[in-house]
XYZ file of C-alpha atoms in Angstrom:
150
model
C -14.784 -9.814 26.527
C -11.031 -9.311 26.179
C -10.672 -12.373 23.951
C -13.377 -11.087 21.576
C -11.651 -7.695 21.447
C -8.339 -9.398 20.599
C -9.931 -11.403 17.792
C -11.604 -8.286 16.362
C -8.357 -6.305 16.389
C -6.396 -9.146 14.788
C -9.024 -9.475 12.049
C -8.914 -5.703 11.495
C -5.137 -5.880 11.171
C -5.522 -8.274 8.235
C -7.629 -5.780 6.253
C -6.027 -3.114 4.032
C -7.091 -0.143 6.146
C -6.278 3.371 4.927
C -6.464 6.538 6.967
C -6.982 6.549 10.720
C -5.681 3.091 11.668
C -3.012 2.797 8.959
C -0.124 3.973 11.169
C -1.036 1.971 14.258
C 0.238 -1.409 15.384
C -1.276 -3.891 17.822
C 0.625 -5.464 20.685
C -1.234 -8.501 21.916
C 0.216 -9.271 25.319
C -0.058 -13.002 25.768
C 1.130 -12.941 29.338
C 1.624 -10.562 32.190
C 3.208 -12.644 34.912
C 4.463 -11.749 38.369
C 7.515 -13.995 38.629
C 8.727 -14.992 42.126
C 5.510 -13.741 43.715
C 3.349 -16.534 45.151
C 0.573 -14.124 46.131
C 0.201 -12.387 42.747
C 1.201 -15.003 40.179
C -1.290 -14.550 37.347
C -0.079 -17.466 35.241
C 0.603 -17.402 31.515
C -2.554 -16.273 29.715
C -3.853 -13.572 27.400
C -4.256 -10.398 29.423
C -4.169 -7.271 27.298
C -4.416 -5.585 23.947
C -2.407 -2.418 23.319
C -2.519 -0.082 20.318
C 0.763 1.674 19.515
C 1.329 4.810 17.433
C 4.794 5.776 16.179
C 5.907 9.305 17.032
C 9.075 8.937 14.955
C 11.378 6.059 13.969
C 12.643 5.619 17.578
C 9.625 6.468 19.792
C 5.976 5.491 20.125
C 3.109 5.851 22.531
C 0.598 3.207 23.633
C -2.966 2.905 24.863
C -4.656 -0.335 25.821
C -6.766 -2.499 28.070
C -5.252 -4.765 30.720
C -7.072 -7.581 32.509
C -5.515 -9.357 35.485
C -6.216 -12.827 36.897
C -9.073 -11.440 38.996
C -10.683 -10.218 35.748
C -10.226 -6.565 36.717
C -10.015 -4.376 33.623
C -7.797 -1.315 33.622
C -6.459 1.278 31.221
C -2.780 1.303 30.217
C -1.055 4.404 28.799
C 2.592 4.319 27.800
C 5.586 5.806 26.044
C 8.511 3.799 24.618
C 11.879 4.735 23.196
C 14.279 2.512 21.214
C 17.845 2.865 22.500
C 19.581 0.084 20.512
C 18.627 -1.307 17.122
C 19.883 -4.088 14.849
C 18.417 -5.803 11.796
C 16.603 -8.575 13.721
C 15.906 -6.924 17.092
C 15.528 -3.672 19.013
C 16.037 -2.883 22.692
C 13.632 -0.362 24.174
C 12.676 1.277 27.441
C 9.048 1.968 28.267
C 7.083 3.877 30.850
C 3.461 2.870 31.455
C 0.664 4.157 33.653
C -1.726 1.428 34.768
C -4.840 1.362 36.938
C -5.217 -2.369 37.373
C -3.922 -3.378 40.785
C -5.858 -3.542 44.040
C -3.056 -3.081 46.577
C -1.357 -0.232 44.729
C -2.278 3.403 44.009
C -5.112 4.132 41.583
C -2.578 5.038 38.884
C 0.691 3.142 39.061
C 3.821 4.125 37.071
C 5.589 1.077 35.582
C 9.050 1.538 34.011
C 10.105 -1.441 31.866
C 12.970 -2.535 29.637
C 12.382 -4.899 26.743
C 13.321 -6.479 23.459
C 11.488 -6.886 20.154
C 12.625 -9.696 17.883
C 11.554 -9.071 14.280
C 10.063 -12.237 12.740
C 8.920 -10.384 9.607
C 8.743 -6.677 8.684
C 5.208 -6.588 10.190
C 5.386 -9.090 13.102
C 7.556 -8.888 16.250
C 7.880 -10.990 19.383
C 7.963 -8.715 22.433
C 9.331 -9.333 25.948
C 9.508 -6.719 28.722
C 10.348 -6.865 32.425
C 10.637 -4.715 35.531
C 11.527 -5.566 39.148
C 9.049 -4.544 41.851
C 10.953 -3.995 45.128
C 8.203 -4.697 47.652
C 9.782 -5.362 51.103
C 7.180 -8.037 51.896
C 6.803 -9.658 48.472
C 9.357 -8.536 45.849
C 8.738 -9.851 42.341
C 9.366 -9.259 38.651
C 6.608 -8.252 36.234
C 7.384 -10.014 32.953
C 5.332 -9.413 29.790
C 5.522 -11.402 26.583
C 3.538 -10.758 23.445
C 3.222 -10.383 19.707
C 3.272 -7.036 17.882
C 1.445 -6.811 14.519
C 1.769 -3.686 12.346
C -1.226 -2.506 10.328
């Protein structure tokens, strides 16, 4: 189901859409991997689609669907802020709320730091990471993806 949703959103992004969706962008997260965690390593695969809406030129909020390796779907809500910007890349910090993990609370806050490398004015490569200091099984959540502006 998630793959069909991704294809539909990518096809929509190719159309000249005016009005409601014109100011949105799509972040297609290719991977959400738990690095250094043998018990939760999801592998490198397509796992989410996130819609982003700019608040201003340095902030945006996000809403999306996340699927983990156990095919559990969950909602993701987020806020991001750009704190350093150059012509080819931006550094940003994000705060997400996710409801996707079995062992954790129903709604889990996830702070992340990341980079967007601008391939074209409408397409970015995205990478974000956060350490998870679990005393039994510490790991790093690392997300990579592609951002496409409508």
